[in-house]
Coordinates of C-alpha atoms in Angstrom, one line a residue:
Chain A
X242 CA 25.4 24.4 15.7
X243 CA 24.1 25.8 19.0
X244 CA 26.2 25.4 22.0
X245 CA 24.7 22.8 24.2
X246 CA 26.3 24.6 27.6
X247 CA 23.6 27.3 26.6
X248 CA 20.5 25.5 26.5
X249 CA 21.5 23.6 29.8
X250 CA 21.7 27.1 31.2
X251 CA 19.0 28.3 29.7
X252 CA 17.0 25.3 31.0
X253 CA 18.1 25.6 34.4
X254 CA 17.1 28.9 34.5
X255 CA 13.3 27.8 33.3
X256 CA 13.4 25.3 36.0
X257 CA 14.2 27.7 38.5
X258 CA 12.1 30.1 37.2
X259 CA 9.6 27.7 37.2
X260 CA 9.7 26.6 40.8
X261 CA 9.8 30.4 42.4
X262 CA 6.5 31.2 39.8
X263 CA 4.7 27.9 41.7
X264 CA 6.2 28.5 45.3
X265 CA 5.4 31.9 45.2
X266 CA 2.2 31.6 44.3
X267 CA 0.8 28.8 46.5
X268 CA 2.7 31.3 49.6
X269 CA 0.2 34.0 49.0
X270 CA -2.7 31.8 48.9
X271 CA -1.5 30.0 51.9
X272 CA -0.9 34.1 53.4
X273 CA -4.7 35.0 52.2
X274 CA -6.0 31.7 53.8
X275 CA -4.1 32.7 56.9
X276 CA -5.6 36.2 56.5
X277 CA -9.2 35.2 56.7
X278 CA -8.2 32.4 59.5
X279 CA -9.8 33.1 62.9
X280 CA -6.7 33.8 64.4
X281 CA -5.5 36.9 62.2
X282 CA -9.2 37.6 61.7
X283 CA -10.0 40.5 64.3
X284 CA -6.2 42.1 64.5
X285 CA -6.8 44.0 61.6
X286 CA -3.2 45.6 60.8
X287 CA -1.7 41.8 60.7
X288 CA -4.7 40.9 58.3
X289 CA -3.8 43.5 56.0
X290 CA 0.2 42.8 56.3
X291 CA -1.0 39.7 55.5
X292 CA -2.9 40.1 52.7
X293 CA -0.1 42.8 51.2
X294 CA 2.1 40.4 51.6
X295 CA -0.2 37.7 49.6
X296 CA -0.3 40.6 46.9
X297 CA 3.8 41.4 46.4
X298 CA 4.5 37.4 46.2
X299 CA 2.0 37.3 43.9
X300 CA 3.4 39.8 41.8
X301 CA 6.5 38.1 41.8
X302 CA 4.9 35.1 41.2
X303 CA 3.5 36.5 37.7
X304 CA 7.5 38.0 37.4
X305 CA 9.0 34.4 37.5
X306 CA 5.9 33.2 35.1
X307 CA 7.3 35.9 32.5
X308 CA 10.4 35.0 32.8
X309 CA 9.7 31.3 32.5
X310 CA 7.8 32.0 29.6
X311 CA 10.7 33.4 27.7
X312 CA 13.0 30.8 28.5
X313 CA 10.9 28.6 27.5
X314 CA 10.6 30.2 24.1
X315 CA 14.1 30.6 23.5
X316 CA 14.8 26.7 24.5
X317 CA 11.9 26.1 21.5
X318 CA 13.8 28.4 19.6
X319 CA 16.8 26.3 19.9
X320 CA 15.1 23.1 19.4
X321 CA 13.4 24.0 16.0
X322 CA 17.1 24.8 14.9
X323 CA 18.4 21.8 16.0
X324 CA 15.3 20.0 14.2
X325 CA 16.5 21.6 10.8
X326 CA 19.4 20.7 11.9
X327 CA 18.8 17.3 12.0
X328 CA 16.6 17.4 8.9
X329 CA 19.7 18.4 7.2
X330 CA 22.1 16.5 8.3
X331 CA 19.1 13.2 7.1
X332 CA 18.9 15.0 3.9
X333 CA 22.0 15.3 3.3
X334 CA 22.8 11.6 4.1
X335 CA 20.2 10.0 1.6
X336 CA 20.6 9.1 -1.6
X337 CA 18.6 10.6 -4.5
X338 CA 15.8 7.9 -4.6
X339 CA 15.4 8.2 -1.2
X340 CA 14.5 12.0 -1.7
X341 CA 12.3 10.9 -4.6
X342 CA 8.5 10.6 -3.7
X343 CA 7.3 6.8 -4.1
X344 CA 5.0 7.9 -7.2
X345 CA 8.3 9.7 -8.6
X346 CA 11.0 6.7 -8.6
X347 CA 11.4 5.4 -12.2
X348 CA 12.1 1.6 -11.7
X349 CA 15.3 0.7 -13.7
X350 CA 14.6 -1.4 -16.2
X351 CA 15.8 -5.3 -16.2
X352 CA 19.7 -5.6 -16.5
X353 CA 20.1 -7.2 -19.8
X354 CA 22.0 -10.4 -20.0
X355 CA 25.3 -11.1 -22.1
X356 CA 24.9 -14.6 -23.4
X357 CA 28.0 -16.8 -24.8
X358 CA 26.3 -19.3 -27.0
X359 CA 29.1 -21.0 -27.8
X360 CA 30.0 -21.9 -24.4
X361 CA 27.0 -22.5 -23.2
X362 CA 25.8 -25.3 -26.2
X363 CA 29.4 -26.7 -25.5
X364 CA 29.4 -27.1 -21.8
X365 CA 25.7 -29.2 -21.7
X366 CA 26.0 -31.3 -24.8
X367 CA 22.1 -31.2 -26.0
X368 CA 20.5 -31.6 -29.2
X369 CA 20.3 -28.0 -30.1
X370 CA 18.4 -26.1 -32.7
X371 CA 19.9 -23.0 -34.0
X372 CA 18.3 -19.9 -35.6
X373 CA 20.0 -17.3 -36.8
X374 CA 18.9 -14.6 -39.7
X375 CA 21.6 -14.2 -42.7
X376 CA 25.3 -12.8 -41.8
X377 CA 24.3 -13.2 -38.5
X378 CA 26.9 -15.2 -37.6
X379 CA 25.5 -18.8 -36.6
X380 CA 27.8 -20.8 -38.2
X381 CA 31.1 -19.4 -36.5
X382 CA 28.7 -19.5 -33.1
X383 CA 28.4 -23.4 -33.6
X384 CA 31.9 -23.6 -34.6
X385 CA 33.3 -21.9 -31.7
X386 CA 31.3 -24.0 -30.2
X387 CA 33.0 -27.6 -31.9
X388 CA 36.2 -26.3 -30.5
X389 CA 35.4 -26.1 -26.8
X390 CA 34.1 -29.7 -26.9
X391 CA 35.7 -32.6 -24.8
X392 CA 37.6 -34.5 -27.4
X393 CA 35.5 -38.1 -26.9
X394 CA 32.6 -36.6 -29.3
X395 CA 32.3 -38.3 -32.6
X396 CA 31.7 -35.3 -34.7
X397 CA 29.6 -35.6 -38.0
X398 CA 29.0 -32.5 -40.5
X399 CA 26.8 -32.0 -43.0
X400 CA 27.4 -28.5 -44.9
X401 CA 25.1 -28.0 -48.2
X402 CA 26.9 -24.7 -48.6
X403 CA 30.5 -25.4 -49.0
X404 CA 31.5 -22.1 -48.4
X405 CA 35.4 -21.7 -48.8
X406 CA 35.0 -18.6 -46.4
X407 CA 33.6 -21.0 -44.2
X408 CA 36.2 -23.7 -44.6
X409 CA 37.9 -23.5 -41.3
X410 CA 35.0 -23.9 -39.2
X411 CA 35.1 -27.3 -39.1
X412 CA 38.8 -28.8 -38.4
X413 CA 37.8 -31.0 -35.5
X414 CA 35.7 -33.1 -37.8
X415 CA 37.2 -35.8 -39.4
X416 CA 37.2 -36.2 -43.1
X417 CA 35.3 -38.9 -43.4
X418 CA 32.8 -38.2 -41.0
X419 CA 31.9 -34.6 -43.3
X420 CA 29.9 -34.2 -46.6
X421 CA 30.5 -30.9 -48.3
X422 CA 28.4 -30.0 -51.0
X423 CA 27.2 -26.6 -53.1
X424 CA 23.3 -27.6 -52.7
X425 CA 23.0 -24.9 -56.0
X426 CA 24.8 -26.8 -58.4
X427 CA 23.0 -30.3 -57.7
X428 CA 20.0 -31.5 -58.2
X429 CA 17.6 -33.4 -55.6
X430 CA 18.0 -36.5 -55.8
X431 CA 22.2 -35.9 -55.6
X432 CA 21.8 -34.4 -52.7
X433 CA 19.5 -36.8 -51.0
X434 CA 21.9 -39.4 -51.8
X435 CA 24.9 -37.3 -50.4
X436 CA 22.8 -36.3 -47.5
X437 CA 21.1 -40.0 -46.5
X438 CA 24.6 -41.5 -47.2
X439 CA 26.3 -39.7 -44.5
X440 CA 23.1 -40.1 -42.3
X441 CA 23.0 -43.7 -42.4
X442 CA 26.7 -43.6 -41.6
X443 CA 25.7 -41.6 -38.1
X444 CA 23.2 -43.7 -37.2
X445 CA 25.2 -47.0 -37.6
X446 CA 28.3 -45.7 -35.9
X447 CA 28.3 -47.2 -32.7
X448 CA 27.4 -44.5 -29.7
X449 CA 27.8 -44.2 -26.0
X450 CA 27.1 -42.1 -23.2
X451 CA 31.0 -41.9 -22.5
X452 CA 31.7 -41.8 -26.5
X453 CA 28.8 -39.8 -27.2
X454 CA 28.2 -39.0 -31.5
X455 CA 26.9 -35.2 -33.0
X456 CA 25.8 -34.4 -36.2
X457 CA 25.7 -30.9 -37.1
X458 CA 23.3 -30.1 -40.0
X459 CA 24.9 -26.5 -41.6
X460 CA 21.8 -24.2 -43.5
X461 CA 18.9 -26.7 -43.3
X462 CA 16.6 -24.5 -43.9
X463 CA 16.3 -23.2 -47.0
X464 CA 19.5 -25.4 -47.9
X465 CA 18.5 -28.9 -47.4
X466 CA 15.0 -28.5 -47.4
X467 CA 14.8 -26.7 -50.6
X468 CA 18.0 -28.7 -52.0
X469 CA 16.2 -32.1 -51.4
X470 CA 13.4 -33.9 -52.4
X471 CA 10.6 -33.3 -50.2
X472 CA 9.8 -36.8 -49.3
X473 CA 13.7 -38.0 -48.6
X474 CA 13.8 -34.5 -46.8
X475 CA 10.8 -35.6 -44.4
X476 CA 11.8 -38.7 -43.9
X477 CA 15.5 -36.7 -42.9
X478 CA 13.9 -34.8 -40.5
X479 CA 11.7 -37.1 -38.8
X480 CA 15.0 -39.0 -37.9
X481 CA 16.6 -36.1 -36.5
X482 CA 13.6 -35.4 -34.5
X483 CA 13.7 -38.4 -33.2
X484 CA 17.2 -38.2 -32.5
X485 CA 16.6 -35.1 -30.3
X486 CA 13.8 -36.9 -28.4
X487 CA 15.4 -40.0 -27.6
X488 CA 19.0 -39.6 -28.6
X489 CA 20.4 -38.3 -25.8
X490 CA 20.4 -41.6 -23.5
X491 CA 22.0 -43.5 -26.1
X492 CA 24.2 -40.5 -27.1
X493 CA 23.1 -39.1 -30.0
X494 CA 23.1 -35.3 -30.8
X495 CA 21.9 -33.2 -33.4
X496 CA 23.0 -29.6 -33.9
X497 CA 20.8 -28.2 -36.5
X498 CA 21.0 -24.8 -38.1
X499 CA 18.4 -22.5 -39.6
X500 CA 17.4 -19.1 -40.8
X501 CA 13.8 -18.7 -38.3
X502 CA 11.7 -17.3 -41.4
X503 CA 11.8 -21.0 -42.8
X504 CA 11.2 -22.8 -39.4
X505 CA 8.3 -24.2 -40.6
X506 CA 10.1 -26.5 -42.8
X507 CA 11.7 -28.0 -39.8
X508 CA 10.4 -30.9 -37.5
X509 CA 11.2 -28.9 -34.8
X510 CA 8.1 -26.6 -33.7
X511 CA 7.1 -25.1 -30.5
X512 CA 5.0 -28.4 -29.6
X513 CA 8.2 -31.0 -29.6
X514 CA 10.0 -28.0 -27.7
X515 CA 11.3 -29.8 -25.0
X516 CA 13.3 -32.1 -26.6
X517 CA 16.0 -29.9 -27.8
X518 CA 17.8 -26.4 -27.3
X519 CA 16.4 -23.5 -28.8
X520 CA 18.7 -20.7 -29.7
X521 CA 19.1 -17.9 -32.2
X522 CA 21.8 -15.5 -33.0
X523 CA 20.9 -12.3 -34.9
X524 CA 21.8 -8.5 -34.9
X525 CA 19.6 -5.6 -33.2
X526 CA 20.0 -3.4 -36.1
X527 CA 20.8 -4.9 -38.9
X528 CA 18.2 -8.1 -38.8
X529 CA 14.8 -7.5 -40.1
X530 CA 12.3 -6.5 -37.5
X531 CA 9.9 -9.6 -39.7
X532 CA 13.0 -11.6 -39.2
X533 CA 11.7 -11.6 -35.1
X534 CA 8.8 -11.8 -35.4
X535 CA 8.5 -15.0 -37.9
X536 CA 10.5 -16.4 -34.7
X537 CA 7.7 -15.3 -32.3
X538 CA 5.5 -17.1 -34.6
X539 CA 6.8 -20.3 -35.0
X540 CA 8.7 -20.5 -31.4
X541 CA 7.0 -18.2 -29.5
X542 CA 10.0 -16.7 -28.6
X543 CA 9.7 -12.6 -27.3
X544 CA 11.5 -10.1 -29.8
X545 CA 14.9 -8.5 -28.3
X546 CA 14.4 -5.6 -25.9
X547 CA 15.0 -2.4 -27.8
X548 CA 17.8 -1.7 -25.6
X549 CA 20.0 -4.3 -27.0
X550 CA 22.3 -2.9 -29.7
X551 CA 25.1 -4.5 -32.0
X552 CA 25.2 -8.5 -32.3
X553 CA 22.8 -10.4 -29.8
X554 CA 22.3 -14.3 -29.0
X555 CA 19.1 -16.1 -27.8
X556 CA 19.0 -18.9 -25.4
X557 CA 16.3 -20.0 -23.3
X558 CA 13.7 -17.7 -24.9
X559 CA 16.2 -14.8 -23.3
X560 CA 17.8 -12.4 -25.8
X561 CA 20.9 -10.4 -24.3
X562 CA 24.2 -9.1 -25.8
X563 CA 26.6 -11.4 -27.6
X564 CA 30.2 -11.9 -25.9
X565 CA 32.2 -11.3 -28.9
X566 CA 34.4 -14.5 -29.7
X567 CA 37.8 -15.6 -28.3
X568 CA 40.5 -15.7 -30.4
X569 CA 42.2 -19.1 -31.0
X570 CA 45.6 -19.5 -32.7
X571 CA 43.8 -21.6 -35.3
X572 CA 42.3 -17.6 -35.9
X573 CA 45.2 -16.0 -36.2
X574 CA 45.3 -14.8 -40.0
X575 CA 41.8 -13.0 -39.0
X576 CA 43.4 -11.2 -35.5
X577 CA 44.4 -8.3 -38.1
X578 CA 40.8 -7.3 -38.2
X579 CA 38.9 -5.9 -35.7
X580 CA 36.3 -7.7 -34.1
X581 CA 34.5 -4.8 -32.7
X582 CA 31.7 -2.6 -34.6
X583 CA 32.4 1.3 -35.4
X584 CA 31.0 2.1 -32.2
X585 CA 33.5 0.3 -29.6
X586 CA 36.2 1.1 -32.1
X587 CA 35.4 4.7 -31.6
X588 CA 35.2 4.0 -28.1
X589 CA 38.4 3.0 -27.9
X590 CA 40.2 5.4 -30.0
X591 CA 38.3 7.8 -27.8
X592 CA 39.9 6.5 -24.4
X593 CA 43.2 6.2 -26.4
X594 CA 43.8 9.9 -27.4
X595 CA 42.7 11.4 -25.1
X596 CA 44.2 10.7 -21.3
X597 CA 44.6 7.3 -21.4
X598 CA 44.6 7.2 -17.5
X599 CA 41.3 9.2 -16.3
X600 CA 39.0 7.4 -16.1
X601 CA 35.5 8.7 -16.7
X602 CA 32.0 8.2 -16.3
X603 CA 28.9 6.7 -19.0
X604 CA 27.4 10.4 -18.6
X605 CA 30.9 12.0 -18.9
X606 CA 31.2 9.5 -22.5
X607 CA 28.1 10.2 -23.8
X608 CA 28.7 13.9 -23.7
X609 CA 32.1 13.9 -25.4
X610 CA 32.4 15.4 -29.0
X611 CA 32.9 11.8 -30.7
X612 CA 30.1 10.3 -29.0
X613 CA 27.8 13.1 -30.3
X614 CA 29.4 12.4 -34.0
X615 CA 28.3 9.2 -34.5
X616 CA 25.2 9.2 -32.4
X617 CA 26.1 7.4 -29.2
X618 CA 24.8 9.9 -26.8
X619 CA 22.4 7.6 -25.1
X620 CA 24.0 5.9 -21.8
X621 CA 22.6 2.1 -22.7
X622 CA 23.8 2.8 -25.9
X623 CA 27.4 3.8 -24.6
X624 CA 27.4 0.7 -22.8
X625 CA 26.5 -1.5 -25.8
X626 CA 29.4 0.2 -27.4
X627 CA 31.9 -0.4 -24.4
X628 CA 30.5 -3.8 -23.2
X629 CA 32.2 -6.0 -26.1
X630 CA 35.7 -3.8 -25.4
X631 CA 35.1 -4.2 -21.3
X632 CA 35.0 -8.3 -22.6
X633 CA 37.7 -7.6 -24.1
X634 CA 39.6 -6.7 -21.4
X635 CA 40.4 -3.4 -23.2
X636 CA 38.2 -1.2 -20.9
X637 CA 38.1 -1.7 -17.6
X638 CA 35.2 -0.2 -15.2
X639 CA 35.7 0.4 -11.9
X640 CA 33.4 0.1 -8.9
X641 CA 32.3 3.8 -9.1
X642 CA 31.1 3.2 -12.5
X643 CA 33.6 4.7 -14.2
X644 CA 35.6 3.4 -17.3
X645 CA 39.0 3.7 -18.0
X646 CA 41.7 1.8 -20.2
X647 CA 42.6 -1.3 -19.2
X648 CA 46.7 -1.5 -18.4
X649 CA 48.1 -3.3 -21.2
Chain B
X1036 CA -9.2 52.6 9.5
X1037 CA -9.2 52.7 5.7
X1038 CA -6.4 53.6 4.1
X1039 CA -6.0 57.0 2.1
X1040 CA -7.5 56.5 -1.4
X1041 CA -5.8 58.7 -4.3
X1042 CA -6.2 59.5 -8.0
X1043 CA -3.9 59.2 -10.8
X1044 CA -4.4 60.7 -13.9
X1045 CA -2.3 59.4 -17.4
X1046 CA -2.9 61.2 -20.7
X1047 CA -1.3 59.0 -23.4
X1048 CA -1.8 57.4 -26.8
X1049 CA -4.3 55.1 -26.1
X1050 CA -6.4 58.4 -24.3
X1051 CA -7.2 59.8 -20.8
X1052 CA -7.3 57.4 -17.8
X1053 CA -8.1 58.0 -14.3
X1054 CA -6.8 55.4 -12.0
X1055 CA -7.5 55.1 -8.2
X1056 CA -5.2 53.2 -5.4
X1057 CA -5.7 53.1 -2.0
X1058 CA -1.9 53.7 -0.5
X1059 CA -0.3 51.0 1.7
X1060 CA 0.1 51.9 5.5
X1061 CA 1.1 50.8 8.8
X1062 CA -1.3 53.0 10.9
X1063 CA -3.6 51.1 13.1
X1064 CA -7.2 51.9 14.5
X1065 CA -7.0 53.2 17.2
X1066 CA -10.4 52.3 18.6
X1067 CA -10.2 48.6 17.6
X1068 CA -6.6 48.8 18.8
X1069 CA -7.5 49.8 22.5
X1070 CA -10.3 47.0 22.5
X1071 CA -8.3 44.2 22.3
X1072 CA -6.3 45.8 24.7
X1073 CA -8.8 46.1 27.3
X1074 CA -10.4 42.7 26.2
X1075 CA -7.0 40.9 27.1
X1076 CA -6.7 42.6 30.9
X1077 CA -10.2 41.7 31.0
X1078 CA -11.1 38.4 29.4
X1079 CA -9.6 35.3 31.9
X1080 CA -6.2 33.4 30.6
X1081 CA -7.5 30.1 29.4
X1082 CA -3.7 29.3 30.0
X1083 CA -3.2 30.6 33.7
X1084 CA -6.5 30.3 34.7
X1085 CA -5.5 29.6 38.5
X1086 CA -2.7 31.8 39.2
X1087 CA -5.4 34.4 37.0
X1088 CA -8.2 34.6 39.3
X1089 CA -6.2 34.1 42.4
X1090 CA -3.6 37.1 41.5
X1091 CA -7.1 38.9 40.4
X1092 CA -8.1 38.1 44.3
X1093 CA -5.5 38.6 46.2
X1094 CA -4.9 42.4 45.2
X1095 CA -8.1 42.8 45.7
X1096 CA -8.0 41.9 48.7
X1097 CA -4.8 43.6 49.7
X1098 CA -6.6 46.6 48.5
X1099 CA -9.4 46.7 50.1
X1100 CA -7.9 45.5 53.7
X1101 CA -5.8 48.4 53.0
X1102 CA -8.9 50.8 52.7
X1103 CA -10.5 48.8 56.0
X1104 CA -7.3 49.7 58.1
X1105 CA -7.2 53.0 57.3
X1106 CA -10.5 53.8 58.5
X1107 CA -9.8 51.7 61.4
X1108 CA -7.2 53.7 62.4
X1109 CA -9.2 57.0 62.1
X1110 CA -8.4 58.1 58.8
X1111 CA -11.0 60.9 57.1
X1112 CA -13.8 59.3 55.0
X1113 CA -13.3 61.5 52.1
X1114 CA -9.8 60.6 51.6
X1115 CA -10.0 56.7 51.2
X1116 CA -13.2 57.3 49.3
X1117 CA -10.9 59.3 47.1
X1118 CA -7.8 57.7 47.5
X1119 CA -9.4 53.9 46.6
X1120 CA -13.0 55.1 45.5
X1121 CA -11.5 56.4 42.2
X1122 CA -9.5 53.7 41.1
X1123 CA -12.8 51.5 42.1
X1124 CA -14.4 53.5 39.6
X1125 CA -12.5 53.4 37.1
X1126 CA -12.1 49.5 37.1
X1127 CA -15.8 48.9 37.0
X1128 CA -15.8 51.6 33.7
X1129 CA -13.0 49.5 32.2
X1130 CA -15.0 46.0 32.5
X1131 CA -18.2 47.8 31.6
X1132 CA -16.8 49.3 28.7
X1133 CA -15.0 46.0 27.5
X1134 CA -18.7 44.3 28.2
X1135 CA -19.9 46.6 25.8
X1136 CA -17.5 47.0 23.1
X1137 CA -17.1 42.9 23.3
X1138 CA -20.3 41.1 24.5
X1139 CA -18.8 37.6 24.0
X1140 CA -16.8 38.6 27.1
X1141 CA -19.8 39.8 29.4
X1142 CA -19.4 36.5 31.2
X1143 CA -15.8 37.4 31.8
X1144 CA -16.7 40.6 33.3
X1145 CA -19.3 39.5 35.3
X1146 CA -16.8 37.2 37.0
X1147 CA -14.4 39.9 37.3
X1148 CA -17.1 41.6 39.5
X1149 CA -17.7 38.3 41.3
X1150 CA -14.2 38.2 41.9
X1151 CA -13.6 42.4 43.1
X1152 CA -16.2 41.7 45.1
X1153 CA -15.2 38.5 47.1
X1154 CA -11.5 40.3 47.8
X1155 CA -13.6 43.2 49.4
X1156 CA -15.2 40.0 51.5
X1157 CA -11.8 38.5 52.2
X1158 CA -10.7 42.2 53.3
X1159 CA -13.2 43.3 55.5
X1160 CA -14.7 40.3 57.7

């Protein structure tokens, strides 16, 4: 940093300078134009004093100009520093992508979403259509999605799979209202009758919009519409497709499931789209990459960014990250096991050997010896692994960006 | 000036080489050297153009009135020829010299003259 006392010195002294240089000067023409004047013009010894004086202010005329000259160079010296100065001092306060040329900034790519199915379907009761591949989870989706219902729906089931793993996803519906059935061990016309028993039930139950009625339709494709007869299982789906068009002023819902590679067999296409909820559940891994794009197909719905990792959810044509599920007390005897995948569980492990309280950053993660084992060194990747944790409330991440263990 | 060439000479393996560099140096012409020398007292300051030609003028004049005096007051011929005659010479040799070693600044010269000789006007009417 210069010393500003300096330059003002060193300026005055230019402007002083300055002034003698110019004074000077136009004294010794005024002395030669007095010199040649009529009056000085014939006593020759003042004419020359005259014109010698012209000559030495002149001379120190061109003295003062020097001098000027390199004050003036060292006050341009002082201002160049003080420009680099300044540059610096700019620089320093930018941030990297202001330093970045406009042709060199790599736009960051869209934030991806976190969706909660099961909320969502529960808080805007809509007829809803849900795809989902195998294992994917649908069916405990749509049965989170039961519980967090206001207790005036009527609740209707039916479940062509009967699966006894599956036998606590449906408490809230009552008895009578269900039909359970192994759609393998009967044949068609048994499970039309089973099916259009219960069906005829639904519609004759008396519905509101303050009491309104849902039927959820477990596997119906490939169950139903491979376990029925093909004309009973038209005439099935014709009536739910109605149902979904005009059903919801009189308060009737459907909430159909279905693997997407067999959504052809269902009413529901991409031209009656409108009339109900679209979503899908599926696994970025794990799911068949044909698995996505039979859903482009038939529902024109966009295959998941290649970004998303572990179990991801579909709604609105959006895919984003799954919020893993609450646990309920009714889910008690399954709290035991771990909800999250190998990642996050390393993850966590990670944050809990090893200095529980310092936090650190995605980079600082990434690079860490576990992270390199099983193949996490990517940052989206990281965050996939941390996100359902962070959910959780396991992880926590502060407003710097860095992620530490959540006080328990 | 060119600079002093040299040979190297490298018997090896791969056979007899002869190599020649021209050492580096910081020795200027001298001849080009005392051009641009006499072209800058010569050529007129594009920057100072005013306080140039008057400054030029006015010790020319001085000079000259000094000259005029002297002989007015009965000093010998022969001395302010000699005393102001020589360096009069001299200066004419310099702007003839830098007219002929630099013709682009003939023009500059020329007004040199113009000026030398309108100080010796000042001086002496």
């Amino acid at each position: 940093m210069y010393l500003s006392t300096e330059v003002a010195e060193r300026e005055r002294q230019a402007n002083q300078s300055r002034v003698i240089s110019l004074s000077t000067w136009a004294l010794s023409i005024a002395l030669v134009g007095l010199a040649i004047s009529p009056v000085t013009r014939n006593n020759r010894p003042t004419k020359t004093a005259l014109l010698l004086s012209a000559a030495a202010l002149t001379a120190s005329s061109q003295a003062s100009a020097t001098n000027l000259a390199t004050h003036d160079r060292v006050l341009q010296d002082f201002r160049d520093i003080s420009d680099n100065q300044r540059q610096q001092l700019i620089y320093e306060a930018m941030k990297p992508a202001d330093i970045l040329k406009p042709s060199e900034v790599i736009a960051a790519p869209p934030a991806l979403l976190t969706h909660n199915i099961s909320a969502e379907i529960a808080a805007n009761l809509k007829s809803t259509v849900l795809l989902g591949a195998p294992r994917a989870g649908k069916g405990y989706a749509l049965a989170k999605a039961l519980e967090l219902l206001p207790d005036n729906v009527d609740l209707w089931l039916i479940d062509p799979k009967d699966d006894p793993n599956e036998s606590h996803y449906w408490p809230q519906v009552p008895v009578t209202q269900r039909v359970r059935f192994d759609v393998t061990t009967l044949n068609s016309e048994a499970v039309d009758d089973k099916v259009s028993g219960l069906f005829e039930r639904f519609l004759l139950a008396s519905s509101s919009a303050e009491r309104p009625k849902l039927l959820v339709v477990d596997e119906c494709s490939p169950g139903l519409s491979k376990g029925m007869t093909p004309k009973a299982y038209k005439a099935f789906m014709g009536r739910l497709a109605t149902i979904c068009s005009v059903g919801p002023s009189k308060g009737k819902f459907v909430w159909i499931m279905a693997q997407a590679s067999t959504v052809e067999d269902l009413a529901m296409t991409s031209g009656n789209k409108a009339s109900f909820r679209l979503a899908a559940v599926g696994h970025a891994q794990q799911t068949e990459k044909s698995w996505y794009s039979s859903l482009k197909r038939s529902m024109q719905v966009e295959p998941p960014a290649d970004a998303l990792t572990g179990y991801i959810q579909m709604l609105d044509s959006e895919w984003g990250y799954s919020q893993p599920f609450q646990l309920t007390p009714t889910d008690a005897h399954r709290a035991n096991e771990p909800e999250f995948g190998p990642e996050s569980q390393a993850v966590l492990e990670y944050f809990q050997q090893h200095h529980p309280d310092n936090p650190r950053t995605l980079r600082q993660l990434t690079q860490a010896g576990f992270a390199r084992k099983i193949g996490l060194t990517s940052q989206p990747a990281m965050r996939a692994a941390i996100a359902p944790l962070a959910s959780a409330e396991l992880i926590a991440e502060d407003d710097g960006g860095n992620f530490l263990l959540a006080p328990s | 000036m060119s600079a002093p060439q040299i040979l190297i000479e490298n018997q090896n393996a791969l056979g007899h080489n002869v190599e020649q560099i021209s050492l580096d140096t910081n020795r200027v012409n001298i001849h080009s050297e005392t051009t641009s020398r006499l072209a800058n007292a010569i050529s007129i300051s594009s920057r100072g153009l005013w306080v140039d030609v008057s400054s030029w003028l006015v010790y020319c004049a001085a000079a000259f009135s000094v000259a005029s005096l002297a002989l007015d007051m009965g000093a010998a011929p022969w001395a302010v020829a000699l005393l102001f005659g020589v360096p009069l010479i001299s200066l004419t040799i310099l702007i003839g010299a830098v007219i002929d070693r630099r013709p682009a600044l003939a023009p500059h010269g020329m007004i040199r003259f113009l000026l030398l000789f309108i100080g010796a006007v000042i001086a002496v009417s």
